[in-house]
Amino acid sequence: MKRYDNYLSSGQSSPLAASAASVSPNQYPGLNSYISPYLITDIMEEIVNVITDSGLSLDGTDRTQLSAAISLIAGGGTTYNIQTGNFTASFGTSYLCDVEGGAITATLPASPGAGDDGKSIEFVKSDPALGGNTLTLGRNGETIMDSAADMDIEASDGENITIKAIWDDTANTWKIAVG
């Protein structure tokens, strides 16, 4: 991807420069400068390259693929491990659970202890086809929200829902935050 520094070192004019005539100060609240169409074109080309290089298709409707590509480009942001089948989760990891092809069970880590207190795992349940398949958080011998049962995240809970499992060693249970 062409970086801003590359424009400066190449002698090209800054892609972030704006003229007072083209942009009003309040047009983009929270931004101090205008992003030029050239930079946006470079970003979009990079998205296409990441999707193609990853072996993903470009059908224009698959939110899962676009989210994965954007996460890869963002570098330094959250990178999601894409899961399409059952797996065992690890602390400090973010998972994009694509249940389009069927239900998935994400087994939480076994025997978390005091050293894991406050550590979390993030899950995003995605179902681009809205097939209604379930993401199950497998408790792996521990409790989830003080319940000795696995937790099902169903279609009625919403699509593209984010769930964070946080180990609470004091209460000896997984706490769940939904966003």
PDB file of C-alpha atoms in Angstrom:
ATOM      1  CA  MET A   1       0.000   0.000   0.000  1.00  0.00           C
ATOM      2  CA  LYS A   2       1.250   3.448  -0.780  1.00  0.00           C
ATOM      3  CA  ARG A   3       1.864   5.183   2.496  1.00  0.00           C
ATOM      4  CA  TYR A   4       1.648   8.904   3.167  1.00  0.00           C
ATOM      5  CA  ASP A   5       5.449   9.022   3.700  1.00  0.00           C
ATOM      6  CA  ASN A   6       5.934   7.650   0.179  1.00  0.00           C
ATOM      7  CA  TYR A   7       4.128  10.643  -1.296  1.00  0.00           C
ATOM      8  CA  LEU A   8       6.394  13.027   0.576  1.00  0.00           C
ATOM      9  CA  SER A   9       9.643  11.239  -0.355  1.00  0.00           C
ATOM     10  CA  SER A  10       8.602  10.857  -4.001  1.00  0.00           C
ATOM     11  CA  GLY A  11       8.109  14.604  -4.421  1.00  0.00           C
ATOM     12  CA  GLN A  12       4.386  14.201  -5.118  1.00  0.00           C
ATOM     13  CA  SER A  13       2.076  16.672  -3.509  1.00  0.00           C
ATOM     14  CA  SER A  14       0.493  15.518  -0.288  1.00  0.00           C
ATOM     15  CA  PRO A  15      -2.679  13.455  -0.813  1.00  0.00           C
ATOM     16  CA  LEU A  16      -4.027  14.950   2.398  1.00  0.00           C
ATOM     17  CA  ALA A  17      -3.718  18.556   1.301  1.00  0.00           C
ATOM     18  CA  ALA A  18      -6.951  20.449   0.949  1.00  0.00           C
ATOM     19  CA  SER A  19      -7.807  23.811  -0.426  1.00  0.00           C
ATOM     20  CA  ALA A  20     -10.165  26.058   1.465  1.00  0.00           C
ATOM     21  CA  ALA A  21     -12.393  26.167  -1.590  1.00  0.00           C
ATOM     22  CA  SER A  22     -12.865  22.385  -1.742  1.00  0.00           C
ATOM     23  CA  VAL A  23     -13.612  21.538   1.893  1.00  0.00           C
ATOM     24  CA  SER A  24     -15.393  23.385   4.641  1.00  0.00           C
ATOM     25  CA  PRO A  25     -13.885  23.018   8.142  1.00  0.00           C
ATOM     26  CA  ASN A  26     -17.011  21.304   9.479  1.00  0.00           C
ATOM     27  CA  GLN A  27     -17.540  18.980   6.508  1.00  0.00           C
ATOM     28  CA  TYR A  28     -15.670  16.126   8.193  1.00  0.00           C
ATOM     29  CA  PRO A  29     -16.063  16.576  11.970  1.00  0.00           C
ATOM     30  CA  GLY A  30     -13.194  15.139  13.967  1.00  0.00           C
ATOM     31  CA  LEU A  31     -10.786  15.219  11.034  1.00  0.00           C
ATOM     32  CA  ASN A  32      -8.129  17.888  10.706  1.00  0.00           C
ATOM     33  CA  SER A  33      -7.565  17.321   7.013  1.00  0.00           C
ATOM     34  CA  TYR A  34      -9.214  16.094   3.866  1.00  0.00           C
ATOM     35  CA  ILE A  35      -8.319  12.700   2.397  1.00  0.00           C
ATOM     36  CA  SER A  36      -7.808  13.019  -1.312  1.00  0.00           C
ATOM     37  CA  PRO A  37      -9.523  10.787  -3.862  1.00  0.00           C
ATOM     38  CA  TYR A  38      -6.045   9.500  -4.811  1.00  0.00           C
ATOM     39  CA  LEU A  39      -5.428   8.112  -1.337  1.00  0.00           C
ATOM     40  CA  ILE A  40      -8.904   6.548  -1.222  1.00  0.00           C
ATOM     41  CA  THR A  41      -8.217   4.930  -4.615  1.00  0.00           C
ATOM     42  CA  ASP A  42      -4.954   3.488  -3.253  1.00  0.00           C
ATOM     43  CA  ILE A  43      -6.765   2.127  -0.203  1.00  0.00           C
ATOM     44  CA  MET A  44      -9.491   0.526  -2.331  1.00  0.00           C
ATOM     45  CA  GLU A  45      -6.881  -1.029  -4.645  1.00  0.00           C
ATOM     46  CA  GLU A  46      -5.141  -2.489  -1.605  1.00  0.00           C
ATOM     47  CA  ILE A  47      -8.446  -3.958  -0.363  1.00  0.00           C
ATOM     48  CA  VAL A  48      -8.936  -5.648  -3.745  1.00  0.00           C
ATOM     49  CA  ASN A  49      -5.344  -6.982  -3.625  1.00  0.00           C
ATOM     50  CA  VAL A  50      -5.744  -8.419  -0.123  1.00  0.00           C
ATOM     51  CA  ILE A  51      -9.026 -10.109  -1.041  1.00  0.00           C
ATOM     52  CA  THR A  52      -7.551 -11.563  -4.235  1.00  0.00           C
ATOM     53  CA  ASP A  53      -4.247 -12.614  -2.608  1.00  0.00           C
ATOM     54  CA  SER A  54      -6.160 -14.340   0.201  1.00  0.00           C
ATOM     55  CA  GLY A  55      -8.049 -16.470  -2.309  1.00  0.00           C
ATOM     56  CA  LEU A  56     -11.341 -14.815  -1.446  1.00  0.00           C
ATOM     57  CA  SER A  57     -13.910 -13.911  -4.073  1.00  0.00           C
ATOM     58  CA  LEU A  58     -15.056 -10.426  -4.977  1.00  0.00           C
ATOM     59  CA  ASP A  59     -18.819 -10.797  -5.196  1.00  0.00           C
ATOM     60  CA  GLY A  60     -19.435  -7.432  -3.550  1.00  0.00           C
ATOM     61  CA  THR A  61     -21.981  -8.748  -1.070  1.00  0.00           C
ATOM     62  CA  ASP A  62     -19.994 -10.816   1.390  1.00  0.00           C
ATOM     63  CA  ARG A  63     -19.487  -8.670   4.494  1.00  0.00           C
ATOM     64  CA  THR A  64     -17.282 -11.337   6.057  1.00  0.00           C
ATOM     65  CA  GLN A  65     -14.699 -11.152   3.289  1.00  0.00           C
ATOM     66  CA  LEU A  66     -14.670  -7.369   3.247  1.00  0.00           C
ATOM     67  CA  SER A  67     -14.294  -7.204   7.049  1.00  0.00           C
ATOM     68  CA  ALA A  68     -11.413  -9.670   6.916  1.00  0.00           C
ATOM     69  CA  ALA A  69      -9.659  -7.666   4.192  1.00  0.00           C
ATOM     70  CA  ILE A  70     -10.074  -4.385   6.061  1.00  0.00           C
ATOM     71  CA  SER A  71      -8.725  -5.982   9.260  1.00  0.00           C
ATOM     72  CA  LEU A  72      -5.649  -7.204   7.367  1.00  0.00           C
ATOM     73  CA  ILE A  73      -5.021  -3.784   5.844  1.00  0.00           C
ATOM     74  CA  ALA A  74      -5.541  -1.941   9.119  1.00  0.00           C
ATOM     75  CA  GLY A  75      -2.493  -3.665  10.624  1.00  0.00           C
ATOM     76  CA  GLY A  76      -2.260  -2.575  14.245  1.00  0.00           C
ATOM     77  CA  GLY A  77      -6.011  -2.833  14.562  1.00  0.00           C
ATOM     78  CA  THR A  78      -7.771  -6.030  15.445  1.00  0.00           C
ATOM     79  CA  THR A  79      -6.942  -8.984  13.249  1.00  0.00           C
ATOM     80  CA  TYR A  80      -9.639 -11.648  13.286  1.00  0.00           C
ATOM     81  CA  ASN A  81      -8.968 -15.352  12.900  1.00  0.00           C
ATOM     82  CA  ILE A  82     -11.698 -16.572  10.573  1.00  0.00           C
ATOM     83  CA  GLN A  83     -13.367 -19.769  11.766  1.00  0.00           C
ATOM     84  CA  THR A  84     -15.869 -21.836   9.788  1.00  0.00           C
ATOM     85  CA  GLY A  85     -15.808 -24.945  11.991  1.00  0.00           C
ATOM     86  CA  ASN A  86     -15.386 -25.983  15.640  1.00  0.00           C
ATOM     87  CA  PHE A  87     -12.219 -24.756  17.368  1.00  0.00           C
ATOM     88  CA  THR A  88     -10.591 -24.136  20.763  1.00  0.00           C
ATOM     89  CA  ALA A  89     -10.162 -20.449  21.570  1.00  0.00           C
ATOM     90  CA  SER A  90      -7.083 -18.779  23.073  1.00  0.00           C
ATOM     91  CA  PHE A  91      -6.812 -15.780  25.385  1.00  0.00           C
ATOM     92  CA  GLY A  92      -6.112 -12.451  23.688  1.00  0.00           C
ATOM     93  CA  THR A  93      -7.406 -13.623  20.319  1.00  0.00           C
ATOM     94  CA  SER A  94     -10.271 -12.293  18.201  1.00  0.00           C
ATOM     95  CA  TYR A  95     -12.330 -14.689  16.090  1.00  0.00           C
ATOM     96  CA  LEU A  96     -14.706 -14.057  13.216  1.00  0.00           C
ATOM     97  CA  CYS A  97     -17.030 -17.075  13.401  1.00  0.00           C
ATOM     98  CA  ASP A  98     -18.714 -17.496  10.031  1.00  0.00           C
ATOM     99  CA  VAL A  99     -21.704 -19.757  10.747  1.00  0.00           C
ATOM    100  CA  GLU A 100     -23.062 -19.499   7.199  1.00  0.00           C
ATOM    101  CA  GLY A 101     -22.092 -23.142   6.545  1.00  0.00           C
ATOM    102  CA  GLY A 102     -23.384 -24.491   9.865  1.00  0.00           C
ATOM    103  CA  ALA A 103     -23.231 -24.181  13.627  1.00  0.00           C
ATOM    104  CA  ILE A 104     -19.832 -23.661  15.284  1.00  0.00           C
ATOM    105  CA  THR A 105     -18.666 -24.473  18.803  1.00  0.00           C
ATOM    106  CA  ALA A 106     -15.864 -22.275  20.179  1.00  0.00           C
ATOM    107  CA  THR A 107     -14.425 -24.133  23.165  1.00  0.00           C
ATOM    108  CA  LEU A 108     -13.104 -21.774  25.834  1.00  0.00           C
ATOM    109  CA  PRO A 109      -9.611 -22.422  27.284  1.00  0.00           C
ATOM    110  CA  ALA A 110      -9.330 -25.223  29.848  1.00  0.00           C
ATOM    111  CA  SER A 111      -8.394 -24.525  33.470  1.00  0.00           C
ATOM    112  CA  PRO A 112      -7.974 -20.743  33.457  1.00  0.00           C
ATOM    113  CA  GLY A 113      -6.378 -19.507  36.671  1.00  0.00           C
ATOM    114  CA  ALA A 114      -5.370 -16.436  38.643  1.00  0.00           C
ATOM    115  CA  GLY A 115      -2.834 -15.436  35.986  1.00  0.00           C
ATOM    116  CA  ASP A 116      -5.687 -15.259  33.480  1.00  0.00           C
ATOM    117  CA  ASP A 117      -7.886 -12.938  35.571  1.00  0.00           C
ATOM    118  CA  GLY A 118      -9.298 -10.208  33.316  1.00  0.00           C
ATOM    119  CA  LYS A 119      -8.007 -11.773  30.107  1.00  0.00           C
ATOM    120  CA  SER A 120     -10.516 -11.968  27.302  1.00  0.00           C
ATOM    121  CA  ILE A 121     -11.395 -13.571  23.996  1.00  0.00           C
ATOM    122  CA  GLU A 122     -13.493 -11.808  21.362  1.00  0.00           C
ATOM    123  CA  PHE A 123     -15.946 -13.570  19.068  1.00  0.00           C
ATOM    124  CA  VAL A 124     -17.875 -12.015  16.188  1.00  0.00           C
ATOM    125  CA  LYS A 125     -20.731 -14.195  14.954  1.00  0.00           C
ATOM    126  CA  SER A 126     -21.263 -13.606  11.264  1.00  0.00           C
ATOM    127  CA  ASP A 127     -23.861 -15.231   9.032  1.00  0.00           C
ATOM    128  CA  PRO A 128     -23.837 -13.449   5.655  1.00  0.00           C
ATOM    129  CA  ALA A 129     -26.613 -15.699   4.303  1.00  0.00           C
ATOM    130  CA  LEU A 130     -28.708 -15.164   7.463  1.00  0.00           C
ATOM    131  CA  GLY A 131     -29.136 -18.924   7.769  1.00  0.00           C
ATOM    132  CA  GLY A 132     -29.775 -18.751  11.500  1.00  0.00           C
ATOM    133  CA  ASN A 133     -26.957 -21.079  12.585  1.00  0.00           C
ATOM    134  CA  THR A 134     -25.719 -20.987  16.164  1.00  0.00           C
ATOM    135  CA  LEU A 135     -22.347 -20.070  17.664  1.00  0.00           C
ATOM    136  CA  THR A 136     -21.883 -22.020  20.895  1.00  0.00           C
ATOM    137  CA  LEU A 137     -19.350 -21.031  23.553  1.00  0.00           C
ATOM    138  CA  GLY A 138     -18.235 -24.340  25.062  1.00  0.00           C
ATOM    139  CA  ARG A 139     -17.502 -23.859  28.762  1.00  0.00           C
ATOM    140  CA  ASN A 140     -14.783 -26.555  28.892  1.00  0.00           C
ATOM    141  CA  GLY A 141     -15.529 -27.522  32.508  1.00  0.00           C
ATOM    142  CA  GLU A 142     -15.883 -23.971  33.848  1.00  0.00           C
ATOM    143  CA  THR A 143     -19.053 -21.937  34.294  1.00  0.00           C
ATOM    144  CA  ILE A 144     -20.275 -19.149  32.025  1.00  0.00           C
ATOM    145  CA  MET A 145     -22.023 -16.369  33.943  1.00  0.00           C
ATOM    146  CA  ASP A 146     -22.194 -18.793  36.922  1.00  0.00           C
ATOM    147  CA  SER A 147     -24.100 -21.337  34.820  1.00  0.00           C
ATOM    148  CA  ALA A 148     -22.816 -24.868  34.260  1.00  0.00           C
ATOM    149  CA  ALA A 149     -24.058 -24.848  30.654  1.00  0.00           C
ATOM    150  CA  ASP A 150     -22.612 -23.919  27.284  1.00  0.00           C
ATOM    151  CA  MET A 151     -23.843 -20.610  25.883  1.00  0.00           C
ATOM    152  CA  ASP A 152     -25.618 -20.487  22.522  1.00  0.00           C
ATOM    153  CA  ILE A 153     -25.531 -17.299  20.463  1.00  0.00           C
ATOM    154  CA  GLU A 154     -28.500 -17.693  18.127  1.00  0.00           C
ATOM    155  CA  ALA A 155     -29.986 -15.826  15.180  1.00  0.00           C
ATOM    156  CA  SER A 156     -32.403 -14.047  17.505  1.00  0.00           C
ATOM    157  CA  ASP A 157     -29.396 -12.496  19.278  1.00  0.00           C
ATOM    158  CA  GLY A 158     -28.534 -10.654  16.053  1.00  0.00           C
ATOM    159  CA  GLU A 159     -26.196 -11.096  13.127  1.00  0.00           C
ATOM    160  CA  ASN A 160     -22.633  -9.823  13.239  1.00  0.00           C
ATOM    161  CA  ILE A 161     -22.886  -9.684  17.018  1.00  0.00           C
ATOM    162  CA  THR A 162     -19.716  -9.271  19.092  1.00  0.00           C
ATOM    163  CA  ILE A 163     -19.268 -11.338  22.251  1.00  0.00           C
ATOM    164  CA  LYS A 164     -16.357 -10.976  24.636  1.00  0.00           C
ATOM    165  CA  ALA A 165     -15.628 -13.794  27.112  1.00  0.00           C
ATOM    166  CA  ILE A 166     -13.655 -12.480  30.103  1.00  0.00           C
ATOM    167  CA  TRP A 167     -12.208 -14.763  32.778  1.00  0.00           C
ATOM    168  CA  ASP A 168     -13.112 -13.611  36.312  1.00  0.00           C
ATOM    169  CA  ASP A 169     -10.857 -15.566  38.659  1.00  0.00           C
ATOM    170  CA  THR A 170     -12.436 -14.065  41.790  1.00  0.00           C
ATOM    171  CA  ALA A 171     -15.868 -15.422  40.836  1.00  0.00           C
ATOM    172  CA  ASN A 172     -14.304 -18.447  39.070  1.00  0.00           C
ATOM    173  CA  THR A 173     -16.514 -17.983  35.995  1.00  0.00           C
ATOM    174  CA  TRP A 174     -16.512 -16.614  32.467  1.00  0.00           C
ATOM    175  CA  LYS A 175     -18.210 -13.208  32.238  1.00  0.00           C
ATOM    176  CA  ILE A 176     -19.815 -12.277  28.941  1.00  0.00           C
ATOM    177  CA  ALA A 177     -19.999  -8.811  27.390  1.00  0.00           C
ATOM    178  CA  VAL A 178     -22.125  -8.336  24.294  1.00  0.00           C
ATOM    179  CA  GLY A 179     -21.687  -5.481  21.862  1.00  0.00           C
TER     180      GLY A 179
END
